[in-house]
């Protein structure tokens, strides 16, 4: 323990980046504190993000399976009745249990939880309310918050124009919901309310949904969501939203310019991306500047340009994902402790938790083609015995490999359990696997991951079941 400071390490923010960094730092013998301005630990992810959205997705999926005939097709005749209050209660229970779990882990690992909003006074001193705390090393893990749309006022309490936090809490199913942004939040939370009975219209600025994902995946996902009943207005921008009582009127325009159109809705979800949290952090007091996207830049060890100040998670460049933040949290603590903490940013999976799930890792086919000659193997879920038996025919797995070395460059999947299937691809790519390695690895039968094996076999044109 350094004699000159109150703590060896102080972490600002207790989301997946911050709380994981705090626990790892304490495990490595460093005297650690973590500051959090929310009433509970766990950040966006546990309080208003990953966990509550998955609680609503999981519950609404059961409702949908009962309502849309999936259960009946398996011989289970039921007429579902929605108890939305109870659905919300189980979501709140999940959040309470998991955020309480982090509190327990802090106690167990002797991490001090400092309650309040932190602001830098100098590179080793932070002010939290009336308290001043010093530390040899400080990690910024302040996360991100919703990007607002100019001219559109979000009011989660009123429940007419909401962000993701408000959309998780709607007290009744809207008749008509307009989702602005066909990205991850729009599709996940749009799916929740569509399943529970809302008419959902998704307005997307670009000519296709899910930017950043593989082209085939984007096209197929669009088809599947349309079939499920979501209406899409692509290449369209929202230029304004006015609210009168409990109704919103949106003004839309083609993205390239053109005639205006107006649509009405009971609920508007603004989900056009998230921005890093640095306001009020006092970065000016330590001479730390953000880049043009408002992010804090670091080197590969997560050091900022200011000695003793580090940063991880949504506040730094890279995908805004909880597991990326967690991996960086572990690595930064290990680097501060003098060990070698590394994150392989080329191998980070991303998953959209709709039904079916959409998952990917590594390069898209378009990116891989730009880098050199490739071979692609694709296998439809319809030909996978388990998916077919389970009445889950939608989707495919796609393996992209280097044409010369056969090394796997990317794997993309649309399948009911694609989020679980992608873990295999992550391990394979982390170990530099070839498509042949996956193809000749025994996969249990009958399971969905057999489709990944077959897609790998298809890279050399030799799948068995198609
Ligand atoms: P955060 O989780 O945002 O935590 C930062 C914390 O710092 C916050 O609690 C904040 O209160 C606190 N803070 C900020 N400034 C200060 C300050 N100055 N002083 C004290 N405290 C401060 N990712 C996935 O991987 N999978 C998912 O399924 C998923 N679902 C999501 C669903 C939704 C609706 C949303 C909004 C996000 C979702 N994400 C998901 C993204 C994920 O939540 C973030 O990538 C992740 O939480 C980032 O972790 P973080 O630690 O960097 O920041
Ligand atoms: P996003 O970046 O995924 O999608 C935003 C979409 O809005 C894009 O398609 C973009 O083209 C579109 N858009 C931007 N401006 C627009 C405008 N004016 N009009 C119409 N469309 C517009 O952002 P989203 O969905 O808000 O999510 C934020 C982040 O949260 C994600 O990038 C992701 O990192 C994280 N997240 C992750 C989840 C997961 O891992 N399953 C779930 C939810 C969120």
Coordinates of C-alpha atoms and ligand atoms in Angstrom, one line a residue:
X1 CA 0.0 0.0 0.0
X2 CA 1.3 3.4 -1.0
X3 CA 1.8 5.7 2.1
X4 CA 1.3 8.9 0.1
X5 CA -2.3 8.1 -0.9
X6 CA -5.6 6.9 0.7
X7 CA -5.8 4.1 -1.9
X8 CA -3.6 2.2 -4.3
X9 CA -6.5 2.3 -6.9
X10 CA -9.6 4.3 -7.1
X11 CA -12.2 3.4 -9.8
X12 CA -14.8 5.8 -11.0
X13 CA -18.0 4.0 -12.0
X14 CA -19.3 0.6 -10.9
X15 CA -20.5 -0.8 -14.2
X16 CA -19.1 -4.0 -15.8
X17 CA -15.8 -2.1 -16.5
X18 CA -15.4 -0.5 -13.1
X19 CA -16.7 -3.2 -10.7
X20 CA -14.7 -5.9 -12.4
X21 CA -11.6 -3.8 -12.3
X22 CA -12.2 -3.1 -8.6
X23 CA -12.6 -6.7 -7.7
X24 CA -9.6 -7.8 -9.7
X25 CA -7.4 -5.0 -8.2
X26 CA -8.4 -6.1 -4.7
X27 CA -7.8 -9.8 -5.6
X28 CA -4.2 -8.7 -6.6
X29 CA -3.7 -7.2 -3.1
X30 CA -4.2 -3.5 -4.0
X31 CA -6.2 -1.3 -1.6
X32 CA -9.2 -0.4 -3.7
X33 CA -12.2 1.9 -3.7
X34 CA -14.9 2.3 -6.3
X35 CA -17.1 5.5 -6.7
X36 CA -20.6 5.2 -8.0
X37 CA -23.2 7.9 -8.3
X38 CA -26.2 5.5 -8.7
X39 CA -27.8 4.1 -5.6
X40 CA -26.9 0.6 -6.7
X41 CA -23.8 -1.1 -8.2
X42 CA -23.6 -2.7 -11.6
X43 CA -23.8 0.3 -13.9
X44 CA -26.0 0.6 -17.0
X45 CA -25.7 -3.2 -17.7
X46 CA -27.2 -4.5 -14.4
X47 CA -29.6 -1.6 -13.7
X48 CA -31.1 -0.4 -17.0
X49 CA -29.3 -2.4 -19.7
X50 CA -28.3 -6.0 -20.4
X51 CA -30.1 -7.6 -17.5
X52 CA -33.5 -5.9 -17.4
X53 CA -33.8 -6.0 -21.2
X54 CA -33.0 -9.7 -21.2
X55 CA -35.6 -10.2 -18.4
X56 CA -38.3 -8.6 -20.6
X57 CA -37.1 -10.4 -23.7
X58 CA -37.1 -13.8 -22.0
X59 CA -40.6 -13.3 -20.5
X60 CA -42.1 -11.8 -23.6
X61 CA -40.7 -14.6 -25.7
X62 CA -42.8 -17.1 -23.6
X63 CA -45.9 -14.9 -24.2
X64 CA -45.2 -14.7 -27.9
X65 CA -44.6 -18.5 -28.2
X66 CA -48.0 -19.0 -26.5
X67 CA -49.8 -16.3 -28.6
X68 CA -48.3 -16.9 -32.0
X69 CA -49.0 -20.6 -32.3
X70 CA -45.5 -21.9 -31.6
X71 CA -46.6 -23.8 -28.5
X72 CA -49.8 -25.0 -30.1
X73 CA -47.7 -26.5 -33.0
X74 CA -46.0 -28.6 -30.4
X75 CA -49.2 -29.8 -28.9
X76 CA -49.5 -27.3 -26.0
X77 CA -52.8 -25.4 -26.4
X78 CA -52.8 -22.3 -24.2
X79 CA -54.3 -18.9 -24.4
X80 CA -51.9 -16.5 -22.8
X81 CA -53.1 -13.7 -20.5
X82 CA -50.6 -10.9 -19.9
X83 CA -49.8 -9.8 -16.3
X84 CA -47.5 -6.9 -17.2
X85 CA -47.1 -5.9 -13.5
X86 CA -45.8 -9.3 -12.7
X87 CA -43.5 -9.3 -15.7
X88 CA -42.0 -6.0 -14.5
X89 CA -41.7 -7.4 -11.0
X90 CA -39.6 -10.4 -12.1
X91 CA -37.4 -7.9 -14.1
X92 CA -36.9 -5.8 -11.0
X93 CA -36.2 -8.9 -8.9
X94 CA -33.5 -9.9 -11.4
X95 CA -31.9 -6.5 -11.2
X96 CA -32.1 -6.4 -7.4
X97 CA -30.6 -9.8 -7.0
X98 CA -27.7 -9.1 -9.3
X99 CA -26.8 -5.6 -8.1
X100 CA -27.0 -6.9 -4.5
X101 CA -24.6 -9.6 -5.6
X102 CA -22.0 -7.0 -6.6
X103 CA -22.4 -5.4 -3.2
X104 CA -21.7 -8.7 -1.7
X105 CA -18.6 -9.3 -3.9
X106 CA -17.3 -5.8 -2.9
X107 CA -17.6 -6.7 0.8
X108 CA -16.0 -10.1 0.2
X109 CA -13.0 -8.6 -1.6
X110 CA -12.7 -5.6 0.7
X111 CA -13.4 -3.0 -2.0
X112 CA -14.7 0.3 -0.5
X113 CA -17.8 1.6 -2.1
X114 CA -17.8 5.4 -2.2
X115 CA -21.3 6.8 -2.8
X116 CA -21.5 9.9 -4.9
X117 CA -20.4 11.6 -8.1
X118 CA -16.6 11.9 -8.6
X119 CA -14.7 14.8 -10.1
X120 CA -11.0 15.1 -10.6
X121 CA -9.1 17.8 -8.7
X122 CA -5.7 16.6 -9.9
X123 CA -4.5 13.3 -11.4
X124 CA -4.4 11.6 -8.0
X125 CA -7.2 13.4 -6.2
X126 CA -11.0 13.1 -6.7
X127 CA -13.8 15.0 -5.0
X128 CA -16.9 13.1 -4.1
X129 CA -19.4 15.4 -2.5
X130 CA -17.6 16.8 0.6
X131 CA -15.1 14.0 0.6
X132 CA -11.7 14.2 -1.0
X133 CA -10.0 10.9 -1.9
X134 CA -6.5 10.3 -3.2
X135 CA -5.1 7.3 -5.0
X136 CA -1.9 6.3 -6.8
X137 CA -3.8 5.1 -9.8
X138 CA -7.3 6.2 -10.9
X139 CA -9.4 4.3 -13.5
X140 CA -12.2 6.1 -15.4
X141 CA -15.0 3.7 -16.0
X142 CA -17.9 6.1 -16.3
X143 CA -19.7 4.4 -19.1
X144 CA -22.2 5.9 -21.5
X145 CA -25.7 7.4 -21.8
X146 CA -28.3 7.7 -24.5
X147 CA -27.6 10.0 -27.5
X148 CA -30.5 12.4 -27.8
X149 CA -32.1 13.5 -31.1
X150 CA -32.1 17.3 -31.6
X151 CA -35.6 18.6 -31.2
X152 CA -36.9 15.5 -29.5
X153 CA -37.4 15.7 -25.7
X154 CA -37.1 12.4 -23.8
X155 CA -39.5 12.2 -20.8
X156 CA -39.3 8.7 -19.3
X157 CA -41.8 9.6 -16.5
X158 CA -44.5 10.6 -19.0
X159 CA -43.8 7.4 -21.0
X160 CA -44.6 9.0 -24.5
X161 CA -41.1 9.7 -25.8
X162 CA -38.7 7.4 -24.0
X163 CA -35.1 6.1 -24.1
X164 CA -34.3 2.5 -23.3
X165 CA -34.7 3.1 -19.6
X166 CA -38.2 4.3 -20.1
X167 CA -39.0 1.6 -22.6
X168 CA -38.2 -1.0 -20.0
X169 CA -40.7 0.5 -17.6
X170 CA -43.8 1.1 -19.7
X171 CA -46.8 0.5 -17.4
X172 CA -49.0 -0.7 -20.3
X173 CA -48.5 -2.0 -23.8
X174 CA -48.6 0.9 -26.3
X175 CA -51.0 0.5 -29.2
X176 CA -48.5 1.9 -31.6
X177 CA -44.8 2.3 -30.9
X178 CA -42.3 4.0 -33.2
X179 CA -38.7 3.0 -32.7
X180 CA -36.2 5.6 -33.9
X181 CA -33.0 3.6 -34.9
X182 CA -32.8 0.0 -36.2
X183 CA -29.9 -0.9 -34.0
X184 CA -29.5 -3.3 -31.1
X185 CA -31.8 -1.4 -28.6
X186 CA -34.5 -0.6 -31.1
X187 CA -34.7 -4.3 -32.3
X188 CA -34.5 -5.8 -28.8
X189 CA -37.0 -3.5 -27.1
X190 CA -39.1 -3.1 -30.2
X191 CA -39.4 -7.0 -30.2
X192 CA -40.5 -7.0 -26.5
X193 CA -43.4 -4.7 -27.1
X194 CA -44.3 -6.2 -30.5
X195 CA -44.6 -9.6 -28.8
X196 CA -46.8 -8.1 -26.1
X197 CA -49.2 -6.7 -28.7
X198 CA -47.9 -3.3 -29.8
X199 CA -47.8 -2.3 -33.5
X200 CA -44.1 -1.4 -34.0
X201 CA -42.7 0.8 -36.7
X202 CA -38.9 1.1 -36.9
X203 CA -37.5 4.2 -38.6
X204 CA -33.8 3.8 -39.6
X205 CA -31.7 6.4 -41.2
X206 CA -29.5 4.0 -43.2
X207 CA -30.7 1.7 -46.0
X208 CA -30.4 -1.4 -43.8
X209 CA -30.8 -2.3 -40.1
X210 CA -28.0 -3.4 -37.7
X211 CA -25.0 -1.3 -39.0
X212 CA -21.6 -2.9 -38.5
X213 CA -22.9 -6.4 -38.9
X214 CA -22.3 -8.8 -41.8
X215 CA -24.3 -7.8 -44.9
X216 CA -26.1 -11.2 -45.3
X217 CA -27.0 -11.1 -41.6
X218 CA -28.5 -7.6 -41.9
X219 CA -30.6 -8.6 -44.9
X220 CA -31.8 -11.9 -43.3
X221 CA -32.5 -10.2 -40.0
X222 CA -34.6 -7.6 -41.7
X223 CA -36.6 -10.3 -43.5
X224 CA -37.2 -12.2 -40.2
X225 CA -38.3 -9.1 -38.2
X226 CA -40.6 -8.0 -41.0
X227 CA -42.2 -11.5 -41.0
X228 CA -42.7 -11.2 -37.2
X229 CA -44.7 -8.0 -37.8
X230 CA -42.3 -5.1 -37.3
X231 CA -42.7 -2.4 -40.1
X232 CA -39.5 -0.8 -41.3
X233 CA -39.0 2.6 -42.8
X234 CA -35.4 2.5 -44.0
X235 CA -33.4 5.4 -45.4
X236 CA -35.7 7.7 -43.4
X237 CA -34.9 10.3 -40.8
X238 CA -37.0 11.7 -38.0
X239 CA -36.9 15.5 -38.1
X240 CA -39.2 16.2 -35.1
X241 CA -41.5 14.9 -32.5
X242 CA -44.3 16.8 -30.9
X243 CA -46.3 15.6 -27.9
X244 CA -49.9 16.4 -27.1
X245 CA -51.2 14.7 -24.0
X246 CA -50.5 11.0 -24.4
X247 CA -49.9 11.1 -28.2
X248 CA -46.8 11.9 -30.2
X249 CA -46.7 13.1 -33.8
X250 CA -43.4 12.3 -35.7
X251 CA -42.3 14.1 -38.8
X252 CA -40.3 11.9 -41.1
X253 CA -38.3 12.7 -44.2
X254 CA -36.4 10.5 -46.7
X255 CA -32.7 10.5 -45.5
X256 CA -31.7 11.9 -48.9
X257 CA -34.3 14.7 -48.6
X258 CA -37.8 14.9 -50.0
X259 CA -41.4 15.1 -48.9
X260 CA -42.4 15.1 -45.3
X261 CA -44.6 12.5 -43.8
X262 CA -46.3 12.5 -40.4
X263 CA -47.1 9.5 -38.2
X264 CA -48.8 9.2 -34.8
X265 CA -47.8 7.0 -32.0
X266 CA -48.6 6.3 -28.3
X267 CA -44.9 5.7 -27.6
X268 CA -41.6 6.8 -29.3
X269 CA -38.4 5.0 -28.4
X270 CA -35.2 7.0 -29.1
X271 CA -32.4 4.5 -29.7
X272 CA -29.9 6.1 -32.0
X273 CA -26.8 5.2 -30.1
X274 CA -25.0 6.1 -26.9
X275 CA -22.3 8.6 -25.9
X276 CA -19.5 8.5 -23.4
X277 CA -20.0 10.0 -19.9
X278 CA -17.4 12.6 -19.2
X279 CA -19.5 15.7 -18.2
X280 CA -18.6 17.0 -14.8
X281 CA -15.7 14.6 -14.4
X282 CA -13.2 17.5 -14.2
X283 CA -11.0 16.2 -17.1
X284 CA -10.0 19.8 -17.7
X285 CA -8.3 19.8 -14.2
X286 CA -6.0 17.0 -15.3
X287 CA -5.4 18.1 -18.9
X288 CA -7.1 15.1 -20.4
X289 CA -8.9 15.7 -23.7
X290 CA -11.5 13.6 -25.4
X291 CA -11.5 12.7 -29.1
X292 CA -14.0 14.0 -31.6
X293 CA -16.5 11.3 -30.6
X294 CA -16.2 12.4 -26.9
X295 CA -14.2 9.2 -26.0
X296 CA -11.1 9.0 -23.8
X297 CA -8.2 7.5 -25.8
X298 CA -5.9 5.0 -24.2
X299 CA -3.0 2.8 -25.3
X300 CA -3.4 -1.0 -25.4
X301 CA -2.7 -1.2 -21.6
X302 CA -5.6 1.3 -21.0
X303 CA -3.3 4.2 -19.9
X304 CA -4.6 7.6 -20.9
X305 CA -2.2 10.4 -21.8
X306 CA -2.1 11.5 -18.1
X307 CA 0.3 9.5 -15.9
X308 CA -1.6 7.4 -13.3
X309 CA -5.0 7.8 -15.0
X310 CA -6.4 4.8 -16.9
X311 CA -9.8 4.2 -18.7
X312 CA -11.9 1.3 -19.7
X313 CA -15.4 0.4 -21.0
X314 CA -17.9 2.4 -22.9
X315 CA -16.0 5.7 -22.2
X316 CA -13.1 4.5 -24.5
X317 CA -13.2 3.6 -28.2
X318 CA -14.6 0.2 -29.3
X319 CA -17.9 -1.6 -29.2
X320 CA -20.1 -0.5 -26.2
X321 CA -20.5 -4.0 -24.8
X322 CA -20.5 -5.3 -21.2
X323 CA -18.1 -8.2 -21.8
X324 CA -15.7 -5.9 -23.6
X325 CA -15.8 -3.5 -20.6
X326 CA -15.3 -6.5 -18.2
X327 CA -12.3 -7.8 -20.1
X328 CA -10.8 -4.4 -20.1
X329 CA -11.5 -4.1 -16.3
X330 CA -9.6 -7.2 -15.6
X331 CA -6.7 -6.2 -17.9
X332 CA -6.4 -2.7 -16.5
X333 CA -6.2 -4.0 -12.9
X334 CA -3.6 -6.5 -13.9
X335 CA -1.5 -3.8 -15.6
X336 CA -1.8 -1.5 -12.6
X337 CA -0.6 -4.4 -10.4
X338 CA 2.4 -4.8 -12.7
X339 CA 1.1 -7.9 -14.5
X340 CA 0.4 -8.1 -18.2
X341 CA -3.3 -7.5 -18.9
X342 CA -4.3 -7.9 -22.6
X343 CA -7.6 -7.7 -24.5
X344 CA -7.8 -9.0 -28.0
X345 CA -10.1 -6.5 -29.5
X346 CA -10.3 -8.4 -32.8
X347 CA -12.1 -11.3 -31.1
X348 CA -15.1 -9.7 -29.2
X349 CA -18.5 -11.3 -29.9
X350 CA -21.6 -9.2 -30.3
X351 CA -25.1 -10.6 -29.9
X352 CA -28.6 -9.2 -30.4
X353 CA -31.0 -11.1 -28.1
X354 CA -34.1 -11.3 -30.3
X355 CA -35.7 -14.5 -31.4
X356 CA -33.8 -15.8 -33.3
X357 CA -30.6 -14.3 -31.8
X358 CA -28.1 -12.6 -34.0
X359 CA -24.4 -13.0 -33.3
X360 CA -21.1 -12.3 -34.9
X361 CA -17.4 -12.2 -34.2
X362 CA -14.4 -11.0 -36.2
X363 CA -14.6 -9.6 -39.7
X364 CA -17.8 -9.4 -41.8
X365 CA -17.6 -10.9 -45.2
X366 CA -17.3 -7.4 -46.7
X367 CA -14.4 -6.4 -44.4
X368 CA -12.6 -9.7 -45.0
X369 CA -12.9 -9.4 -48.8
X370 CA -11.3 -6.0 -48.6
X371 CA -8.3 -7.5 -46.9
X372 CA -7.7 -10.4 -49.3
X373 CA -8.9 -13.6 -50.8
X374 CA -11.4 -15.5 -48.7
X375 CA -13.6 -18.7 -48.6
X376 CA -17.0 -18.6 -47.1
X377 CA -19.1 -21.6 -45.8
X378 CA -22.8 -21.2 -45.0
X379 CA -25.2 -23.6 -43.4
X380 CA -29.0 -23.0 -42.9
X381 CA -30.6 -23.7 -39.5
X382 CA -33.4 -25.4 -41.4
X383 CA -31.0 -28.2 -42.2
X384 CA -29.8 -28.5 -38.5
X385 CA -31.8 -31.4 -36.9
X386 CA -32.2 -29.8 -33.5
X387 CA -33.3 -26.4 -34.8
X388 CA -35.7 -28.1 -37.2
X389 CA -37.1 -30.4 -34.5
X390 CA -37.5 -27.4 -32.1
X391 CA -39.6 -25.5 -34.7
X392 CA -36.7 -22.9 -35.1
X393 CA -36.0 -23.0 -38.8
X394 CA -34.9 -19.3 -39.3
X395 CA -31.3 -18.3 -39.9
X396 CA -27.9 -19.7 -40.8
X397 CA -24.3 -19.9 -39.7
X398 CA -21.5 -18.5 -41.8
X399 CA -17.8 -19.1 -41.4
X400 CA -15.4 -16.8 -43.2
X401 CA -11.8 -18.1 -43.7
X402 CA -8.6 -16.9 -45.3
X403 CA -8.4 -18.6 -48.7
X404 CA -4.7 -19.5 -48.4
X405 CA -4.2 -20.2 -44.7
X406 CA -7.8 -21.4 -43.9
X407 CA -7.6 -19.4 -40.7
X408 CA -11.0 -18.3 -39.4
X409 CA -11.5 -14.6 -39.9
X410 CA -15.2 -14.2 -38.8
X411 CA -18.2 -16.2 -37.8
X412 CA -21.8 -15.0 -38.1
X413 CA -25.0 -16.7 -37.0
X414 CA -28.7 -16.2 -36.9
X415 CA -30.2 -18.9 -34.7
X416 CA -32.4 -19.3 -31.7
X417 CA -29.3 -19.7 -29.5
X418 CA -26.7 -17.9 -31.7
X419 CA -25.5 -16.0 -28.6
X420 CA -24.4 -19.2 -27.0
X421 CA -23.1 -20.7 -30.2
X422 CA -20.8 -17.8 -30.8
X423 CA -18.7 -18.7 -27.8
X424 CA -17.2 -21.6 -29.7
X425 CA -16.2 -19.3 -32.5
X426 CA -14.5 -17.0 -30.0
X427 CA -12.4 -19.8 -28.5
X428 CA -11.5 -21.0 -32.0
X429 CA -10.5 -17.6 -33.2
X430 CA -8.6 -16.8 -30.0
X431 CA -6.5 -20.0 -30.6
X432 CA -6.0 -19.1 -34.3
X433 CA -8.2 -22.0 -35.5
X434 CA -8.6 -22.9 -39.2
X435 CA -12.1 -23.8 -40.6
X436 CA -10.7 -27.4 -40.8
X437 CA -10.1 -27.4 -37.0
X438 CA -13.8 -26.6 -36.4
X439 CA -14.9 -29.0 -39.1
X440 CA -13.0 -31.9 -37.5
X441 CA -14.0 -31.1 -33.9
X442 CA -16.6 -33.5 -32.6
X443 CA -19.9 -31.6 -31.9
X444 CA -22.6 -33.3 -29.8
X445 CA -25.7 -34.4 -31.7
X446 CA -28.4 -33.1 -31.9
X447 CA -27.3 -29.6 -31.0
X448 CA -27.5 -26.2 -32.8
X449 CA -23.7 -25.8 -32.8
X450 CA -23.5 -28.7 -35.3
X451 CA -24.5 -26.0 -37.8
X452 CA -21.2 -24.2 -37.0
X453 CA -19.3 -27.4 -37.7
X454 CA -21.3 -27.8 -41.0
X455 CA -20.6 -24.2 -42.0
X456 CA -16.9 -24.8 -41.4
X457 CA -17.2 -28.0 -43.6
X458 CA -18.9 -25.9 -46.2
X459 CA -15.8 -23.6 -46.4
X460 CA -14.3 -26.4 -48.5
X461 CA -17.6 -27.2 -50.1
X462 CA -18.3 -30.4 -48.2
X463 CA -21.1 -30.1 -45.7
X464 CA -22.9 -33.4 -45.0
X465 CA -26.5 -32.5 -44.3
X466 CA -27.3 -30.2 -47.3
Ligands
LIG1 P1 -21.6 1.6 -17.4 O1 -22.3 0.3 -17.2 O2 -22.4 2.7 -18.1 O3 -21.3 2.1 -15.9 C1 -20.7 3.3 -15.6 C2 -21.2 3.7 -14.2 O4 -20.4 4.9 -13.9 C3 -22.6 4.1 -14.1 O5 -23.3 3.4 -13.1 C4 -22.6 5.6 -13.8 O6 -23.6 5.9 -12.8 C5 -21.3 5.8 -13.1 N1 -20.7 7.1 -13.2 C6 -20.6 7.9 -14.3 N2 -19.9 9.0 -14.1 C7 -19.6 9.0 -12.8 C8 -18.9 9.8 -11.9 N3 -18.4 11.0 -12.3 N4 -18.8 9.5 -10.6 C9 -19.4 8.3 -10.1 N5 -20.0 7.5 -10.9 C10 -20.1 7.8 -12.2 N6 -24.1 -4.9 -23.6 C11 -23.9 -6.3 -23.7 O7 -22.8 -6.7 -23.8 N7 -25.0 -7.1 -23.7 C12 -26.2 -6.7 -23.7 O8 -27.2 -7.5 -23.7 C13 -26.5 -5.3 -23.5 N8 -27.7 -4.8 -23.4 C14 -27.9 -3.5 -23.2 C15 -29.2 -3.1 -23.2 C16 -29.5 -1.7 -23.0 C17 -30.9 -1.2 -22.9 C18 -28.4 -0.8 -22.9 C19 -28.6 0.7 -22.7 C20 -27.1 -1.3 -22.9 C21 -26.9 -2.6 -23.1 N9 -25.6 -3.1 -23.2 C22 -25.4 -4.5 -23.4 C23 -24.4 -2.2 -23.2 C24 -23.8 -2.3 -21.8 O9 -24.7 -2.0 -20.8 C25 -22.6 -1.4 -21.7 O10 -21.7 -1.7 -22.7 C26 -21.9 -1.6 -20.3 O11 -22.7 -1.3 -19.3 C27 -20.6 -0.6 -20.2 O12 -20.0 -0.8 -19.0 P2 -19.2 0.4 -18.4 O13 -18.7 -0.2 -17.1 O14 -18.2 0.9 -19.3 O15 -20.2 1.5 -18.1
LIG2 P1 -26.9 1.4 -32.3 O1 -25.7 2.1 -32.6 O2 -26.9 -0.1 -32.2 O3 -28.1 1.7 -33.4 C1 -28.5 3.0 -33.6 C2 -29.2 3.0 -35.0 O4 -29.8 4.3 -35.1 C3 -28.3 2.9 -36.1 O5 -28.8 1.9 -37.0 C4 -28.3 4.2 -36.8 O6 -28.1 4.2 -38.2 C5 -29.6 4.7 -36.4 N1 -29.8 6.2 -36.4 C6 -28.9 7.1 -36.0 N2 -29.4 8.3 -36.1 C7 -30.7 8.2 -36.6 C8 -31.7 9.1 -36.9 N3 -31.6 10.4 -36.7 N4 -32.9 8.6 -37.4 C9 -33.0 7.2 -37.6 N5 -32.1 6.3 -37.3 C10 -30.9 6.8 -36.8 O7 -27.5 2.1 -31.0 P2 -28.5 1.7 -29.9 O8 -29.4 0.7 -30.5 O9 -29.0 2.9 -29.3 O10 -27.6 1.0 -28.8 C11 -26.5 1.6 -28.2 C12 -25.4 0.7 -27.9 O11 -25.8 -0.1 -26.7 C13 -25.2 -0.4 -28.9 O12 -24.3 0.1 -29.9 C14 -24.6 -1.5 -28.2 O13 -23.2 -1.3 -28.1 C15 -25.2 -1.4 -26.8 N6 -26.2 -2.4 -26.6 C16 -25.9 -3.7 -26.7 C17 -26.8 -4.7 -26.7 C18 -26.4 -6.1 -26.8 O14 -25.2 -6.4 -26.8 N7 -27.3 -7.1 -27.0 C19 -28.2 -4.4 -26.4 C20 -28.5 -3.0 -26.3 C21 -27.5 -2.1 -26.4

